[in-house]
Amino acid sequence: MVDILLGLQWGDEGKGKIVDVLAPEYQVVARFQGGPNAGHTLEFDGKKHVLHQIPSGIFREDSINIIGNGVVLDPIIFRKEIDGLAAYQIDFKKNLFISKKASLIIPSHRLLDAASEKSKGESKIGSTLKGIGPTYSDKIARQGLRLGDILSPNFRKKYDELVAKHKQILSFYEYEYDLTEAETDFFSAVEFLKGFNLVDSEYTINQALQSGQKILAEGAQGSLLDIDFGSYPFVTSSSTTAAGVSSGLGVAPQKIKEVYGIFKAYCTRVGSGPFPTELLEETGERMRQEGREFGSTTGRPRRCGWMDLPALKYSVMLNGVTQLIMMKADVLNIFEEILICTHYQMEDGTITDQLPYDICDQKIVPVYKTLKGWHTSLNGLTNFDDMPVELKEYTAYIEKEIGVPVTFVSTGPDRLATVSRKSEL
Ligand code: GDP
Ligand code: IMO
Ligand code: MG
């Protein structure tokens, strides 16, 4: 069966950490969408690693890792990631498979991303500038390059034709650039990439399924950044929700079993777009400092705010979440009171617990419930029963509102700072 782990907020919920924790239960870990816009952090043995395109099962010797067809892959960033793993003696021939149908990010995609953002001025998306939008646009326009193309004798011709199109668009933007250095890097990284297992990964995955192996699909970004259901246009360019797993890996929907929905005990967002519970004053800054909320990919400060239940309910509904995982509970240790948004008040005074269509265009006032904070350290606690009563109440309140059990609570960035409640529930 395929289980999915995906983010229920605006990304950076802690997916990398939990995939690494769960990986020993699975034979295969697979990324199904997104690309180097993702930054997934893992911590163990006192070291921290940030993965962008390589699945977070890579440190578990017995896991096969697959970069699926729904992913957009940048060869230059891929080579850097592999170099960054040199100390670990990972057998990539045995443990890493990349779909030939994954889309290829080329240097001019990054230029288009930057030119488009620049032209938008104040209304920019706040993209990670990794070329994600332009690469998915080329895929949908049926003119993109795929990884398998690098093996074709016509690769250079196909590349040149695509770059010629990109240059036309760039001239429209009047955007200054020099591609020379990036192209040298790119072609050398493409040669490097040829040394890896480039496969029809839909077969790899379905054969694994047939032989009874367990697969974990690793989400990237968050449900509220989904191209269809996020706060459009302030979204990424792919299906970040459970629906993306079938098309992004080539697995049939009935093969999907558990859906782990992961969320922070509060909210963060990087980039532009609506964020109803955002805290623009001191409380938000305290959260940012305590949670070290700075982007894993871009280093940008993350916007911070209280937990947003209407948004969480929406994501749980879209994904069919069967288990919740609450992250970074320890960051709320510093607060005597914890607020949780239960409803939105709209401009016309109506109160709703649903996400409105025009979330980008009107001012939404969150309606809060206040809970007592635990205001104490969670350090070293490994048993949910030993947690402060206020944290238990906070968790129980969320479970009651959402109607799905919280099966893990994370209390620190390290692999070991994870409390499983599975046996108790
Ligand atoms: P991802 O994109 O969902 O994998 O999340 P990121 O790695 O971008 O961001 C999560 C950040 O929170 C990383 O710096 C993690 O090391 C850190 N983190 C994960 N879980 C916890 C936790 O329970 N407590 C604290 N304090 N930090 C955590
Ligand atoms: P992980 O997997 C947080 C955001 C960007 C921007 C918008 C569009 O680490 O959770 P893009 O580069 O995709 O065109 O940017 O989406 N974004 C993320 N925010 N975590 C991510 O990934 C993100 N990937 C994209 O900040 O607002
Ligand atoms: Mg991240």
mmCIF file with all atom_site columns, N, CA and C in Angstrom, residues 3-6 8 22 25-26 257-263 316 320-326 402-408 420-422 425:
data_model
loop_
_atom_site.group_PDB
_atom_site.id
_atom_site.type_symbol
_atom_site.label_atom_id
_atom_site.label_alt_id
_atom_site.label_comp_id
_atom_site.label_asym_id
_atom_site.label_entity_id
_atom_site.label_seq_id
_atom_site.pdbx_PDB_ins_code
_atom_site.Cartn_x
_atom_site.Cartn_y
_atom_site.Cartn_z
_atom_site.occupancy
_atom_site.B_iso_or_equiv
_atom_site.pdbx_formal_charge
_atom_site.auth_seq_id
_atom_site.auth_comp_id
_atom_site.auth_asym_id
_atom_site.auth_atom_id
_atom_site.pdbx_PDB_model_num
ATOM 1   N N  . ASP A 1 3   ? 1.171   4.952  1.652  1.00 0.00 ? 3   ASP A N  1
ATOM 2   C CA . ASP A 1 3   ? 0.755   5.946  2.639  1.00 0.00 ? 3   ASP A CA 1
ATOM 3   C C  . ASP A 1 3   ? 1.314   7.290  2.186  1.00 0.00 ? 3   ASP A C  1
ATOM 4   N N  . ILE A 1 4   ? 0.624   8.355  2.573  1.00 0.00 ? 4   ILE A N  1
ATOM 5   C CA . ILE A 1 4   ? 1.079   9.689  2.165  1.00 0.00 ? 4   ILE A CA 1
ATOM 6   C C  . ILE A 1 4   ? 1.367   10.514 3.412  1.00 0.00 ? 4   ILE A C  1
ATOM 7   N N  . LEU A 1 5   ? 2.419   11.306 3.361  1.00 0.00 ? 5   LEU A N  1
ATOM 8   C CA . LEU A 1 5   ? 2.644   12.299 4.415  1.00 0.00 ? 5   LEU A CA 1
ATOM 9   C C  . LEU A 1 5   ? 2.704   13.650 3.732  1.00 0.00 ? 5   LEU A C  1
ATOM 10  N N  . LEU A 1 6   ? 1.806   14.531 4.106  1.00 0.00 ? 6   LEU A N  1
ATOM 11  C CA . LEU A 1 6   ? 1.841   15.848 3.445  1.00 0.00 ? 6   LEU A CA 1
ATOM 12  C C  . LEU A 1 6   ? 1.478   16.981 4.388  1.00 0.00 ? 6   LEU A C  1
ATOM 13  N N  . LEU A 1 8   ? -0.268  20.366 5.802  1.00 0.00 ? 8   LEU A N  1
ATOM 14  C CA . LEU A 1 8   ? -1.646  20.870 5.791  1.00 0.00 ? 8   LEU A CA 1
ATOM 15  C C  . LEU A 1 8   ? -1.699  22.388 5.801  1.00 0.00 ? 8   LEU A C  1
ATOM 16  N N  . LEU A 1 22  ? 9.595   8.055  10.053 1.00 0.00 ? 22  LEU A N  1
ATOM 17  C CA . LEU A 1 22  ? 8.724   6.951  9.626  1.00 0.00 ? 22  LEU A CA 1
ATOM 18  C C  . LEU A 1 22  ? 9.397   6.008  8.634  1.00 0.00 ? 22  LEU A C  1
ATOM 19  N N  . GLU A 1 25  ? 9.711   2.126  8.576  1.00 0.00 ? 25  GLU A N  1
ATOM 20  C CA . GLU A 1 25  ? 8.519   1.285  8.390  1.00 0.00 ? 25  GLU A CA 1
ATOM 21  C C  . GLU A 1 25  ? 8.219   1.026  6.915  1.00 0.00 ? 25  GLU A C  1
ATOM 22  N N  . TYR A 1 26  ? 8.995   1.686  6.022  1.00 0.00 ? 26  TYR A N  1
ATOM 23  C CA . TYR A 1 26  ? 8.677   1.606  4.589  1.00 0.00 ? 26  TYR A CA 1
ATOM 24  C C  . TYR A 1 26  ? 9.877   1.097  3.805  1.00 0.00 ? 26  TYR A C  1
ATOM 25  N N  . LYS A 1 257 ? -3.560  4.321  1.317  1.00 0.00 ? 257 LYS A N  1
ATOM 26  C CA . LYS A 1 257 ? -4.179  3.920  2.577  1.00 0.00 ? 257 LYS A CA 1
ATOM 27  C C  . LYS A 1 257 ? -4.142  5.073  3.585  1.00 0.00 ? 257 LYS A C  1
ATOM 28  N N  . GLU A 1 258 ? -3.087  5.125  4.403  1.00 0.00 ? 258 GLU A N  1
ATOM 29  C CA . GLU A 1 258 ? -3.047  6.186  5.420  1.00 0.00 ? 258 GLU A CA 1
ATOM 30  C C  . GLU A 1 258 ? -2.657  7.521  4.784  1.00 0.00 ? 258 GLU A C  1
ATOM 31  N N  . VAL A 1 259 ? -3.270  8.585  5.267  1.00 0.00 ? 259 VAL A N  1
ATOM 32  C CA . VAL A 1 259 ? -2.826  9.924  4.865  1.00 0.00 ? 259 VAL A CA 1
ATOM 33  C C  . VAL A 1 259 ? -2.441  10.671 6.146  1.00 0.00 ? 259 VAL A C  1
ATOM 34  N N  . TYR A 1 260 ? -1.147  10.814 6.339  1.00 0.00 ? 260 TYR A N  1
ATOM 35  C CA . TYR A 1 260 ? -0.642  11.566 7.491  1.00 0.00 ? 260 TYR A CA 1
ATOM 36  C C  . TYR A 1 260 ? -0.666  13.051 7.148  1.00 0.00 ? 260 TYR A C  1
ATOM 37  N N  . GLY A 1 261 ? -1.421  13.811 7.922  1.00 0.00 ? 261 GLY A N  1
ATOM 38  C CA . GLY A 1 261 ? -1.469  15.262 7.701  1.00 0.00 ? 261 GLY A CA 1
ATOM 39  C C  . GLY A 1 261 ? -0.639  15.939 8.775  1.00 0.00 ? 261 GLY A C  1
ATOM 40  N N  . ILE A 1 262 ? 0.341   16.693 8.352  1.00 0.00 ? 262 ILE A N  1
ATOM 41  C CA . ILE A 1 262 ? 1.277   17.278 9.314  1.00 0.00 ? 262 ILE A CA 1
ATOM 42  C C  . ILE A 1 262 ? 1.071   18.789 9.398  1.00 0.00 ? 262 ILE A C  1
ATOM 43  N N  . PHE A 1 263 ? 1.072   19.296 10.639 1.00 0.00 ? 263 PHE A N  1
ATOM 44  C CA . PHE A 1 263 ? 0.862   20.739 10.824 1.00 0.00 ? 263 PHE A CA 1
ATOM 45  C C  . PHE A 1 263 ? 1.682   21.229 12.008 1.00 0.00 ? 263 PHE A C  1
ATOM 46  N N  . VAL A 1 316 ? -7.668  19.032 5.753  1.00 0.00 ? 316 VAL A N  1
ATOM 47  C CA . VAL A 1 316 ? -7.984  17.655 6.158  1.00 0.00 ? 316 VAL A CA 1
ATOM 48  C C  . VAL A 1 316 ? -9.065  17.088 5.227  1.00 0.00 ? 316 VAL A C  1
ATOM 49  N N  . GLY A 1 320 ? -8.306  13.872 2.794  1.00 0.00 ? 320 GLY A N  1
ATOM 50  C CA . GLY A 1 320 ? -8.774  12.640 3.443  1.00 0.00 ? 320 GLY A CA 1
ATOM 51  C C  . GLY A 1 320 ? -7.802  12.181 4.515  1.00 0.00 ? 320 GLY A C  1
ATOM 52  N N  . VAL A 1 321 ? -7.360  13.133 5.339  1.00 0.00 ? 321 VAL A N  1
ATOM 53  C CA . VAL A 1 321 ? -6.349  12.819 6.360  1.00 0.00 ? 321 VAL A CA 1
ATOM 54  C C  . VAL A 1 321 ? -6.887  11.798 7.363  1.00 0.00 ? 321 VAL A C  1
ATOM 55  N N  . THR A 1 322 ? -6.083  10.769 7.645  1.00 0.00 ? 322 THR A N  1
ATOM 56  C CA . THR A 1 322 ? -6.502  9.736  8.600  1.00 0.00 ? 322 THR A CA 1
ATOM 57  C C  . THR A 1 322 ? -5.777  9.866  9.940  1.00 0.00 ? 322 THR A C  1
ATOM 58  N N  . GLN A 1 323 ? -4.607  10.530 9.932  1.00 0.00 ? 323 GLN A N  1
ATOM 59  C CA . GLN A 1 323 ? -3.857  10.735 11.182 1.00 0.00 ? 323 GLN A CA 1
ATOM 60  C C  . GLN A 1 323 ? -3.217  12.119 11.122 1.00 0.00 ? 323 GLN A C  1
ATOM 61  N N  . LEU A 1 324 ? -3.242  12.802 12.255 1.00 0.00 ? 324 LEU A N  1
ATOM 62  C CA . LEU A 1 324 ? -2.612  14.122 12.313 1.00 0.00 ? 324 LEU A CA 1
ATOM 63  C C  . LEU A 1 324 ? -1.278  14.034 13.041 1.00 0.00 ? 324 LEU A C  1
ATOM 64  N N  . ILE A 1 325 ? -0.340  14.855 12.615 1.00 0.00 ? 325 ILE A N  1
ATOM 65  C CA . ILE A 1 325 ? 0.955   14.929 13.289 1.00 0.00 ? 325 ILE A CA 1
ATOM 66  C C  . ILE A 1 325 ? 1.196   16.397 13.642 1.00 0.00 ? 325 ILE A C  1
ATOM 67  N N  . MET A 1 326 ? 1.310   16.679 14.936 1.00 0.00 ? 326 MET A N  1
ATOM 68  C CA . MET A 1 326 ? 1.485   18.073 15.359 1.00 0.00 ? 326 MET A CA 1
ATOM 69  C C  . MET A 1 326 ? 2.956   18.363 15.648 1.00 0.00 ? 326 MET A C  1
ATOM 70  N N  . ILE A 1 402 ? -11.399 18.749 14.578 1.00 0.00 ? 402 ILE A N  1
ATOM 71  C CA . ILE A 1 402 ? -11.072 18.224 13.248 1.00 0.00 ? 402 ILE A CA 1
ATOM 72  C C  . ILE A 1 402 ? -11.671 16.822 13.054 1.00 0.00 ? 402 ILE A C  1
ATOM 73  N N  . GLY A 1 403 ? -11.796 16.101 14.144 1.00 0.00 ? 403 GLY A N  1
ATOM 74  C CA . GLY A 1 403 ? -12.369 14.751 14.046 1.00 0.00 ? 403 GLY A CA 1
ATOM 75  C C  . GLY A 1 403 ? -11.373 13.705 13.570 1.00 0.00 ? 403 GLY A C  1
ATOM 76  N N  . VAL A 1 404 ? -10.079 13.980 13.755 1.00 0.00 ? 404 VAL A N  1
ATOM 77  C CA . VAL A 1 404 ? -9.027  13.031 13.356 1.00 0.00 ? 404 VAL A CA 1
ATOM 78  C C  . VAL A 1 404 ? -8.010  12.969 14.506 1.00 0.00 ? 404 VAL A C  1
ATOM 79  N N  . PRO A 1 405 ? -7.512  11.747 14.858 1.00 0.00 ? 405 PRO A N  1
ATOM 80  C CA . PRO A 1 405 ? -6.573  11.671 15.988 1.00 0.00 ? 405 PRO A CA 1
ATOM 81  C C  . PRO A 1 405 ? -5.196  12.260 15.662 1.00 0.00 ? 405 PRO A C  1
ATOM 82  N N  . VAL A 1 406 ? -4.576  12.854 16.693 1.00 0.00 ? 406 VAL A N  1
ATOM 83  C CA . VAL A 1 406 ? -3.189  13.304 16.588 1.00 0.00 ? 406 VAL A CA 1
ATOM 84  C C  . VAL A 1 406 ? -2.326  12.136 17.052 1.00 0.00 ? 406 VAL A C  1
ATOM 85  N N  . THR A 1 407 ? -1.604  11.503 16.128 1.00 0.00 ? 407 THR A N  1
ATOM 86  C CA . THR A 1 407 ? -0.879  10.286 16.509 1.00 0.00 ? 407 THR A CA 1
ATOM 87  C C  . THR A 1 407 ? 0.587   10.532 16.849 1.00 0.00 ? 407 THR A C  1
ATOM 88  N N  . PHE A 1 408 ? 1.109   11.685 16.451 1.00 0.00 ? 408 PHE A N  1
ATOM 89  C CA . PHE A 1 408 ? 2.477   12.047 16.839 1.00 0.00 ? 408 PHE A CA 1
ATOM 90  C C  . PHE A 1 408 ? 2.493   13.510 17.261 1.00 0.00 ? 408 PHE A C  1
ATOM 91  N N  . SER A 1 420 ? 5.218   9.335  19.948 1.00 0.00 ? 420 SER A N  1
ATOM 92  C CA . SER A 1 420 ? 4.177   8.585  19.230 1.00 0.00 ? 420 SER A CA 1
ATOM 93  C C  . SER A 1 420 ? 3.069   8.235  20.206 1.00 0.00 ? 420 SER A C  1
ATOM 94  N N  . ARG A 1 421 ? 1.829   8.458  19.781 1.00 0.00 ? 421 ARG A N  1
ATOM 95  C CA . ARG A 1 421 ? 0.686   8.099  20.639 1.00 0.00 ? 421 ARG A CA 1
ATOM 96  C C  . ARG A 1 421 ? -0.059  6.907  20.072 1.00 0.00 ? 421 ARG A C  1
ATOM 97  N N  . LYS A 1 422 ? 0.540   6.265  19.063 1.00 0.00 ? 422 LYS A N  1
ATOM 98  C CA . LYS A 1 422 ? -0.180  5.217  18.333 1.00 0.00 ? 422 LYS A CA 1
ATOM 99  C C  . LYS A 1 422 ? -0.639  4.083  19.238 1.00 0.00 ? 422 LYS A C  1
ATOM 100 N N  . LEU A 1 425 ? -3.670  5.160  21.449 1.00 0.00 ? 425 LEU A N  1
ATOM 101 C CA . LEU A 1 425 ? -4.971  5.533  20.859 1.00 0.00 ? 425 LEU A CA 1
ATOM 102 C C  . LEU A 1 425 ? -5.778  4.320  20.380 1.00 0.00 ? 425 LEU A C  1
#
